[in-house]
XYZ file of C-alpha atoms in Angstrom:
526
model
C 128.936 -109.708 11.036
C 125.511 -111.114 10.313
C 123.112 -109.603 7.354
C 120.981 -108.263 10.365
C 124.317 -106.188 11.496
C 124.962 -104.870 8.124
C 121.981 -103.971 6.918
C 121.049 -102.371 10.086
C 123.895 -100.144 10.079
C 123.586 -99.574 6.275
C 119.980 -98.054 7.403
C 121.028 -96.313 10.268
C 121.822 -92.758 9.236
C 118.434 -92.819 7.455
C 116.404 -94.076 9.800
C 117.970 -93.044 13.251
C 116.878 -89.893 14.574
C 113.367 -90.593 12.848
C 110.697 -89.865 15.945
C 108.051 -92.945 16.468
C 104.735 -92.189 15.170
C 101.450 -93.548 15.641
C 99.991 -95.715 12.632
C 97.489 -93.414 11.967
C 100.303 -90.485 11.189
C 101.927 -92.702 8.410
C 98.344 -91.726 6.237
C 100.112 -89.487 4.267
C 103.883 -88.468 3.673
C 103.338 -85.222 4.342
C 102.519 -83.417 8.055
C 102.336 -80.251 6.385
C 98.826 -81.024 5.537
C 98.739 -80.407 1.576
C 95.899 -80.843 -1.254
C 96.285 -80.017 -4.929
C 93.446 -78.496 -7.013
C 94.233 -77.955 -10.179
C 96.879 -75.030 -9.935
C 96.455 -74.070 -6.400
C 98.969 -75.773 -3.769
C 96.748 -74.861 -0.656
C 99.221 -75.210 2.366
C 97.678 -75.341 5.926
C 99.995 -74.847 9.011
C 100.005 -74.305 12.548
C 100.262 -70.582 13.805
C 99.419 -70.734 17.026
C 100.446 -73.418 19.525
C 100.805 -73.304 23.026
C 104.386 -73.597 23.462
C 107.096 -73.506 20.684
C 109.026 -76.786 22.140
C 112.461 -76.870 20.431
C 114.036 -78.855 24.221
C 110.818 -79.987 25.182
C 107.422 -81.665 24.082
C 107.067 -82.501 20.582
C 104.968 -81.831 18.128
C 101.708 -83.723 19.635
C 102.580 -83.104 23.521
C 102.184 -79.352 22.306
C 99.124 -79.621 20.571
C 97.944 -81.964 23.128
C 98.536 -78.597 25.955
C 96.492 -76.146 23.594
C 93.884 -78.030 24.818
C 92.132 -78.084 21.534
C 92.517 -74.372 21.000
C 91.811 -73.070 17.628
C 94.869 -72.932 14.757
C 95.155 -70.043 13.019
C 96.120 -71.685 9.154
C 98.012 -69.635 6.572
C 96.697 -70.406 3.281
C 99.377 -70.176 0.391
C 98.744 -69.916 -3.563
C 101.579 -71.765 -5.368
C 102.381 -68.312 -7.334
C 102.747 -66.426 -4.099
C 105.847 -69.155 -3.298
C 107.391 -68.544 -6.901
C 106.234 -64.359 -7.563
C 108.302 -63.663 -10.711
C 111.394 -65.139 -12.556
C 113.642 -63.520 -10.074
C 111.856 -64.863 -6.684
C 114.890 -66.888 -5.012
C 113.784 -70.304 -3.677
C 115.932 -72.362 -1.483
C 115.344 -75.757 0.349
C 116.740 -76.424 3.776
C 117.667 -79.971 4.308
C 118.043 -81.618 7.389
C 117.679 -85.526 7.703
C 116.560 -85.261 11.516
C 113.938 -83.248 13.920
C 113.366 -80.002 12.367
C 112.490 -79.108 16.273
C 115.870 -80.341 17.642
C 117.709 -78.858 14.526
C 118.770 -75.274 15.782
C 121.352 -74.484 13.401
C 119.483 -75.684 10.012
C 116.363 -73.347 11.485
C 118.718 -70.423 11.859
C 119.904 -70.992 8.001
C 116.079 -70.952 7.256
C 115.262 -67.966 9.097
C 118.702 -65.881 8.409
C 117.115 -66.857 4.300
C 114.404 -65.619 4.717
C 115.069 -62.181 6.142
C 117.190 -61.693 3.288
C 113.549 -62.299 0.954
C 114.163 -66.133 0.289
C 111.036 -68.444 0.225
C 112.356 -71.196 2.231
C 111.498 -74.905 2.274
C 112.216 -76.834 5.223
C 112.431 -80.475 4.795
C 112.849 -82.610 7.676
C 111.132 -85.200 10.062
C 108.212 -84.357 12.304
C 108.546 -83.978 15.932
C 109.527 -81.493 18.778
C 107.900 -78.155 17.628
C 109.887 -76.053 15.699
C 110.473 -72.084 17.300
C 107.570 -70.021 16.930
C 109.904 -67.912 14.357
C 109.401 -70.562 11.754
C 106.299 -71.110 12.506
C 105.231 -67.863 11.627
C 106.841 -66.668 9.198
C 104.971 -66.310 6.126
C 108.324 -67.031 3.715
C 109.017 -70.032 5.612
C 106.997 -73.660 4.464
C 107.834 -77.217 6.614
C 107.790 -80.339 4.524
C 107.752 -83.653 6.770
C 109.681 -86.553 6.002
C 107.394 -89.378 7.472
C 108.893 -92.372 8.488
C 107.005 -96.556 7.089
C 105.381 -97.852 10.180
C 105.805 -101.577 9.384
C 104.396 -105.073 11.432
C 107.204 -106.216 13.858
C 105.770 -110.110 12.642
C 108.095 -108.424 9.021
C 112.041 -109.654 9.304
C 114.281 -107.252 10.602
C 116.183 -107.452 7.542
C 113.178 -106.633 4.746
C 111.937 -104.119 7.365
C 115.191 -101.704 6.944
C 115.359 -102.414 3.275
C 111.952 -101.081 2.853
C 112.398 -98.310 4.900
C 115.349 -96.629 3.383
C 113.612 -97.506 -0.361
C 110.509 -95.496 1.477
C 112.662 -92.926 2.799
C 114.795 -93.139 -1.112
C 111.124 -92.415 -2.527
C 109.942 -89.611 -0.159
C 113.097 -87.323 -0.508
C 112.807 -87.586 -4.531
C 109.133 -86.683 -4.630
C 109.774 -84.311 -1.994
C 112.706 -82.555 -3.631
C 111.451 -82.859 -7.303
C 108.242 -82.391 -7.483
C 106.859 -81.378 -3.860
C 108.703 -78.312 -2.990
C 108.777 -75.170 -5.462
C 111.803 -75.348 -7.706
C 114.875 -74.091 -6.025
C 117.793 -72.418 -7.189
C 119.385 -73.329 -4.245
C 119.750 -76.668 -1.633
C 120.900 -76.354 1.273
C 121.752 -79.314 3.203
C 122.980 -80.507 6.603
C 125.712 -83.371 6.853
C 125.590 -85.304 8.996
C 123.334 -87.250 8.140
C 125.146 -88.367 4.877
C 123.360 -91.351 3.729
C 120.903 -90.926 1.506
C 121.028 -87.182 1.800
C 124.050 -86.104 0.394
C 123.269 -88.023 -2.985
C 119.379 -87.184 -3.287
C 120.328 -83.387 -2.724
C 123.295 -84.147 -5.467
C 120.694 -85.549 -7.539
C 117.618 -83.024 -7.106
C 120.146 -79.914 -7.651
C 121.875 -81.075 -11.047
C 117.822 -81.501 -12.853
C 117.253 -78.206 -11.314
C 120.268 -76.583 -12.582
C 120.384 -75.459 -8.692
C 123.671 -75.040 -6.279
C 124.506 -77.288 -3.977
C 125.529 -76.318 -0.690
C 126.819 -78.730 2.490
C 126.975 -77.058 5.899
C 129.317 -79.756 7.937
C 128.679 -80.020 11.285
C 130.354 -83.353 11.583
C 131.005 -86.768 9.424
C 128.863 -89.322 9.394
C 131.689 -91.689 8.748
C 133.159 -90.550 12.248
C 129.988 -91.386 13.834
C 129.563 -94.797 12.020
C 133.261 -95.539 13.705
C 131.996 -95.116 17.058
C 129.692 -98.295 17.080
C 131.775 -100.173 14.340
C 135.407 -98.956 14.844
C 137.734 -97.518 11.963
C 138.461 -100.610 9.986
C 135.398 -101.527 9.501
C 134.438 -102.013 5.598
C 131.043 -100.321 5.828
C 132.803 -97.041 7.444
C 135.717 -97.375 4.976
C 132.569 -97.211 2.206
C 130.831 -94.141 3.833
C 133.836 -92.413 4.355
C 134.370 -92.572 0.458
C 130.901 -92.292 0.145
C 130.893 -88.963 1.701
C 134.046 -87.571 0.251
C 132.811 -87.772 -2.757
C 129.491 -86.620 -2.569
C 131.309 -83.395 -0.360
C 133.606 -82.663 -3.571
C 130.395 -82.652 -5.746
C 128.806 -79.826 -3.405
C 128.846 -76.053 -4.952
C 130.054 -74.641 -1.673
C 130.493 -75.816 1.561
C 130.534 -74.198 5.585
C 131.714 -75.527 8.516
C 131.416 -75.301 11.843
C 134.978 -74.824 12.917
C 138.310 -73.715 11.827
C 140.211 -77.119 12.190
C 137.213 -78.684 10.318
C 138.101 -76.486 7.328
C 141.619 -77.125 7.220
C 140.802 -80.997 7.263
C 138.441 -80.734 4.843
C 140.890 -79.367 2.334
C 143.978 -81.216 3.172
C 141.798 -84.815 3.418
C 138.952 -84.299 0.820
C 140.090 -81.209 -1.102
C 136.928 -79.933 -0.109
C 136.901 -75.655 0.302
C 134.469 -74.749 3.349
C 133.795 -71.632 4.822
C 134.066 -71.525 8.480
C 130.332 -70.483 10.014
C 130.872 -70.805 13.528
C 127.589 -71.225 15.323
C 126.074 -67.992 17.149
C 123.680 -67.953 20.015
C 120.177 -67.128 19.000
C 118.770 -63.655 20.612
C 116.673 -65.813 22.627
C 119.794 -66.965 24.785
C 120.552 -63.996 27.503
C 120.628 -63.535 31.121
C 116.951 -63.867 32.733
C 115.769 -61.117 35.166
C 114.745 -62.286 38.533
C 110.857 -61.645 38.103
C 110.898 -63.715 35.001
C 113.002 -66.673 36.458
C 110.491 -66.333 39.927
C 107.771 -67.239 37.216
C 109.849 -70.255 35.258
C 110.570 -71.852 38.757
C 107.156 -71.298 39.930
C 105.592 -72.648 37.294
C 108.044 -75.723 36.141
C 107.684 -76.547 40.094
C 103.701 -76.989 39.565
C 104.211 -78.928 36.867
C 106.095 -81.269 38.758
C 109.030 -80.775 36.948
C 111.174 -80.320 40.544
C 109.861 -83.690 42.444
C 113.619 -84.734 42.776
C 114.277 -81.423 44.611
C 111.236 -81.309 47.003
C 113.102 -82.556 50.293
C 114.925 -79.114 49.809
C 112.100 -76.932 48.779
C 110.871 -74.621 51.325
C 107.478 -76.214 53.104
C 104.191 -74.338 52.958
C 105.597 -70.542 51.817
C 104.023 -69.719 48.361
C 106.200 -66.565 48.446
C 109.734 -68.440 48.786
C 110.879 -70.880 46.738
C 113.768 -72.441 46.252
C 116.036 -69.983 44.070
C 113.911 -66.961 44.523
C 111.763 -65.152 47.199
C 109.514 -62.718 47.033
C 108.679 -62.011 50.611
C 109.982 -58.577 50.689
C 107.723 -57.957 48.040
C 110.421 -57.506 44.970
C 111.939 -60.800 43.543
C 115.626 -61.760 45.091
C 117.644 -64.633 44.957
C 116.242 -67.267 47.885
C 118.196 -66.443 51.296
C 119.620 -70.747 50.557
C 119.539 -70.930 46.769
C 121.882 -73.708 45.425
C 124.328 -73.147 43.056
C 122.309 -74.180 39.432
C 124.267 -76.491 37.334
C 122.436 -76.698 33.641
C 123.393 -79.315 30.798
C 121.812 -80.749 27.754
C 122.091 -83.648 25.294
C 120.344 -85.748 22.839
C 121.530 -89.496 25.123
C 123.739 -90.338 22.874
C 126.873 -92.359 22.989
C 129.229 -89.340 21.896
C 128.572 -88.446 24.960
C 129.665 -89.939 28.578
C 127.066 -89.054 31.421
C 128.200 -91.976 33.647
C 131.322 -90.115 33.643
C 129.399 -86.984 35.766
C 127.710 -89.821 37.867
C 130.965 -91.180 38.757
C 132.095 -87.808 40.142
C 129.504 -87.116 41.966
C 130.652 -88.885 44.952
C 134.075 -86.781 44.804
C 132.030 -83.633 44.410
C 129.110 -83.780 46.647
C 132.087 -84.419 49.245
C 134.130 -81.548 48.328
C 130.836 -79.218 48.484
C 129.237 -80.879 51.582
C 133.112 -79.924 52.989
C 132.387 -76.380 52.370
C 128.859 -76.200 53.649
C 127.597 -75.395 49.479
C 124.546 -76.902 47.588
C 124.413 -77.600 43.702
C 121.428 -78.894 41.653
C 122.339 -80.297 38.792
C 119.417 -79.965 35.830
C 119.727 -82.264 32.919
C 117.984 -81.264 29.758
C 116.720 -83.300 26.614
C 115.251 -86.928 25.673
C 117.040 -89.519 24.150
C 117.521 -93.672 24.850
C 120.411 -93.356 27.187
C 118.098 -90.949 29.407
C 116.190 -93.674 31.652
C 119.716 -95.403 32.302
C 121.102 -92.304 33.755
C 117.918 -91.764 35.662
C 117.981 -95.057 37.083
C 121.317 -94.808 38.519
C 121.341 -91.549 38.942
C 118.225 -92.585 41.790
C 120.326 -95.215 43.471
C 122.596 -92.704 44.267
C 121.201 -89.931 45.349
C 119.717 -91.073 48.869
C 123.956 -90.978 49.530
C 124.638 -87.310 48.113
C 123.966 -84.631 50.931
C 124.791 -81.121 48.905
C 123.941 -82.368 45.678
C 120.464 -82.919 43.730
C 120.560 -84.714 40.062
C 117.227 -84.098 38.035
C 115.933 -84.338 34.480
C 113.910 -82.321 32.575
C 112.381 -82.296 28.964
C 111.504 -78.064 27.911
C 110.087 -76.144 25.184
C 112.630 -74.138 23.628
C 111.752 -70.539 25.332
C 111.983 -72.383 28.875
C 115.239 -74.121 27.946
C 116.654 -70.727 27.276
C 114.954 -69.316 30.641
C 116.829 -71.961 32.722
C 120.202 -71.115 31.109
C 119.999 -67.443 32.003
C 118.898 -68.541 35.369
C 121.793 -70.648 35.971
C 125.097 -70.251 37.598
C 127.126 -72.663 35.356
C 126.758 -74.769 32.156
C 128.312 -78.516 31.826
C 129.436 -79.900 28.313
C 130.137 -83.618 28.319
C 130.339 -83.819 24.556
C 132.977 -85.736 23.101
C 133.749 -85.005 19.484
C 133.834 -88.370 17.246
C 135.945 -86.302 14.653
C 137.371 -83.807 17.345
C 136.885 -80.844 14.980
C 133.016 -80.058 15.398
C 131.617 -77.626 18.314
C 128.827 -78.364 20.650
C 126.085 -75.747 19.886
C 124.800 -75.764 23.866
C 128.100 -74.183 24.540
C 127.179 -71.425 22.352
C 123.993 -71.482 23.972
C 125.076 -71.095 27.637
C 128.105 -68.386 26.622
C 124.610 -66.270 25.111
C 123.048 -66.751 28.153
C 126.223 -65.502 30.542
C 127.336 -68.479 31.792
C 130.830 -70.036 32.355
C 131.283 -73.701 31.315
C 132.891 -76.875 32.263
C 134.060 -79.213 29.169
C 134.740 -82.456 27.903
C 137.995 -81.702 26.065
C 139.098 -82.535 22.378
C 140.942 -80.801 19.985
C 138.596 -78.298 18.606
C 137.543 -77.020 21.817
C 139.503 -74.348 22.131
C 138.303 -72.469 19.379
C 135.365 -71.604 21.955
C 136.550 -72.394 25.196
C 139.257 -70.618 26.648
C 140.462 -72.176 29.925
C 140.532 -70.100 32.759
C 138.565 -67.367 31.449
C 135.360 -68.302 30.177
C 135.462 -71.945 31.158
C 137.432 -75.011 32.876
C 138.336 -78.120 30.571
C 138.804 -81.538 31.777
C 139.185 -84.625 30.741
C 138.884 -87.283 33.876
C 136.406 -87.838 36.093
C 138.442 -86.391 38.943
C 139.314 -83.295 36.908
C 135.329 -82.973 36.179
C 134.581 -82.865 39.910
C 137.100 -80.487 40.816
C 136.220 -78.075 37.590
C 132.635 -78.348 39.191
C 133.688 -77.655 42.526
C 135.961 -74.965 41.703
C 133.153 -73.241 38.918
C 130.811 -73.056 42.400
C 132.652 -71.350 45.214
C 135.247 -73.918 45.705
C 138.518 -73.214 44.898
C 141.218 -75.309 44.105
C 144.771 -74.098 43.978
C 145.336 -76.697 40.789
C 142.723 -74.589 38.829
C 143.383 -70.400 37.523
C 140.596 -68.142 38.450
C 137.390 -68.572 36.562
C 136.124 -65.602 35.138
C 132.398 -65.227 34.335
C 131.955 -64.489 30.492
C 128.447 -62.575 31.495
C 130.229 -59.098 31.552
C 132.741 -59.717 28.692
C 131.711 -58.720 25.182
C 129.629 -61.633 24.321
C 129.994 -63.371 21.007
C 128.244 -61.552 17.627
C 124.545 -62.722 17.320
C 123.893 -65.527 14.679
C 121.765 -62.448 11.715
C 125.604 -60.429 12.547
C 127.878 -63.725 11.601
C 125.481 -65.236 8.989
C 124.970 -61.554 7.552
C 128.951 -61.013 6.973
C 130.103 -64.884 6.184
C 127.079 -67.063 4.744
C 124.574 -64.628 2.898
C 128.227 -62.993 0.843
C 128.346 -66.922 -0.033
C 125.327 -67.702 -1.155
C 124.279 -64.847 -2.826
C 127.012 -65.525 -5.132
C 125.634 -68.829 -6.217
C 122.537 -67.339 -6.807
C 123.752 -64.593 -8.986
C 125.737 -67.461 -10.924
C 122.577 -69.506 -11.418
C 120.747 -66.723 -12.123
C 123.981 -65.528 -15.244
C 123.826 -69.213 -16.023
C 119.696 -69.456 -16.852
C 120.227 -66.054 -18.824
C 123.055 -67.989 -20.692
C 120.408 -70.979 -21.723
């Protein structure tokens, strides 16, 4: 393996998800905008934006569409972030897009509620939800990523990237943010994460605390494969840093038991929750989405079936009778997301669409199937995603890029949600699933071992695992059956799963209020 290889994948945790900036944004290695005069930390923030865009635009698309409208900016003495000696600070670490970081945003509201001052470190990009970025307890800190000459070797280029990154997260965490008694940080990303968080807690005297959504060493494997020495290293890398943590979640039940049977590392299941946000949408509210994501231009793929010249019928709704209903045609509304990345196979639903646009055309039934999310496999699924569709006669294959409150719109306006995720551990969850089960949909799967601990097949979802199993699991999920396949049963009239304040309330806040009461027995001690 050359030195390009290794260093390159030695950098890649750090550096990956990091969104590309202009120049100009690398000024400062804050986004936050801060200034220091003499005692007073003056913090100046967004309030309101156009559109929160958690799925869609980021940060500067969103600011762009305000069209220069005025910000609102909370102003923030440093005393009003630390009150008095019992004031409970915590920092919320996430080595990724805050915006496209659901979960860690949850933590960081869910802490807040309970009267935390929060600190949410992260990189820049899609715009958080319009919960964080109002709440007054609630303070982003952006991670900025070294824009560097491409004439620089690839090789000094990473190095000083990661030592920028090294040097960011220690100012950040030490001297930035208000002294916490508690840090909270996501995993993966491990490297350099785990250890900076290790590091910043123990000169604190704060508690550490890992919530594992996955490994990093698992993810490494994909691109390297198992034996490789540089996986073997972040494997012990992050098995050790894990057994330093003060407590630990995780997101499933099997990723618990490994945990403590591989690493001797106690976790506390947290599974994920859908946000309130994610609910059936009434018909006058999904007349308005489609209206308006249609003059956008977000539909172009779909305008050969759009009705011609009627302003009052569209494609899944009409209002011609003068109350919204369902269009007289609508197609059956297919809705997945995904970051384009390798853990997860979308040439596998291209390949069946031949098998299932067949099977539907057969039974005289339409499907679109919506694609949300941005990522660098995206324009290679476009592109032959295009070749093929001048061949598909009851199917329609589009993708779109939404704000957060839209992406949840489309979900409760949909008929079925697809998961293609592929778990490189097999003991994680995929959070859309989640999602679509809060917004009353059944699902069709990717399966793997953890799966199901949320899906239960048959009732509120099909699992497959080949290509011809996904078409059929489609075809079956909208109107047609297959006698190989039980009965799918729609989870929107079952009890739907305990909101994320419910779960966090009764398993995480128990947890973590503990730590702080030790810290806070162990400063009385000193």
């Amino acid at each position: 393996m050359t030195d390009k290889a290794v260093v390159e994948v030695a950098a890649e945790e750090a550096a990956a998800e990091t969104p590309a900036l202009t120049p100009a944004s690398t000024a400062t290695p804050m986004a936050v905008k801060v200034s220091v005069a003499r005692t007073t930390t003056r913090i100046v923030r967004p309030q309101s934006l156009h559109e929160e865009a958690g799925d869609g635009a980021d940060a500067a698309n969103t600011a762009a569409a305000a069209g220069g409208a005025k910000k609102a900016t909370a102003i923030v003495d440093e005393g009003e972030l630390v009150k008095d000696k019992g004031q409970r600070n915590v920092t919320v670490l996430v080595l990724g897009d805050i915006g496209r970081s659901p979960r860690m945003q949850y933590h960081a509201l869910s802490l807040a509620r309970h009267g935390c001052s929060v600190s949410l470190v992260g990189y820049p990009g899609a715009q958080p939800m319009n919960d964080i970025m109002s709440n007054p307890r609630i303070r982003l800190w952006h991670i900025m990523p070294l824009e560097l000459p491409q004439r620089i070797p690839f090789t000094l280029r990473a190095i000083l990237k990661v030592g920028f990154l090294l040097w960011q997260l220690f100012v950040l965490l030490l001297f930035r943010t208000p002294r916490t008694q508690l840090l909270l940080v996501q995993n993966p990303p491990a490297i350099p994460s785990l250890l900076l968080a290790r590091l910043a807690a123990w000169i604190q005297a704060a508690s550490l605390v890992i919530d594992f959504h996955n490994f990093g060493y698992s993810l490494l494997a994909l691109k390297l494969g198992d034996r490789h020495p540089l996986v073997r290293a972040h494997l012990a890398y992050e098995q050790l840093l894990g057994q330093c943590a003060d407590e630990a979640f995780c997101v499933t039940e099997q990723m618990k038991t490994w945990l403590a049977d591989n690493w001797h590392v106690t976790a506390v299941p947290l599974h994920d929750r859908p946000a309130d946000i994610f609910r059936p949408t009434p018909l006058d509210q999904q007349h308005e989405l489609f209206s308006r994501l249609r003059q956008d231009g977000a539909f172009k793929l779909l305008d050969d079936w759009w009705p011609v010249q009627d302003r009052q019928e569209g494609l899944f709704t009409d209002v011609s009778s003068g109350a919204v209903r369902h269009a007289t045609a609508r197609p059956r509304l297919v809705i997945s997301s995904t970051s384009w990345t390798p853990d997860e196979d979308f040439n596998q639903l291209l390949d069946a669409l031949p098998l299932l646009d067949a099977t539907l055309a057969a039974a005289e039934v339409r499907a679109v199937i919506l694609v949300t999310g941005k990522g660098e496999l995206k324009s290679a699924f476009e592109a032959r995603a295009a070749l093929m569709a001048p061949k598909l006669r009851a199917l329609r294959v589009s993708t779109l890029w939404l704000s957060f409150a839209d992406y949840a719109a489309l979900l409760g306006s949909a008929d079925l949600g697809l998961s293609l995720h592929t778990s490189s551990s097999g003991i994680d969850l995929p959070m859309k699933v989640v999602d679509m089960f809060g917004a009353g949909l059944p699902v069709c799967a990717k399966g793997f071992p953890a799966l199901p601990e949320l899906v239960r097949h048959g009732e509120n979802g099909l699992i497959f695992n080949s290509t011809e199993e996904l078409a059929c699991s489609l075809a079956h999920a909208l109107g047609v059956p297959s006698a190989d396949l039980p009965p799918l049963r729609s989870v929107a009239g079952e009890r739907k799963l305990s909101g994320w304040d419910e779960n966090w309330d009764a398993i995480a806040w128990p947890t973590l209020e503990a730590q702080f009461r030790l810290r806070a027995s162990s400063a009385k001690r000193d």
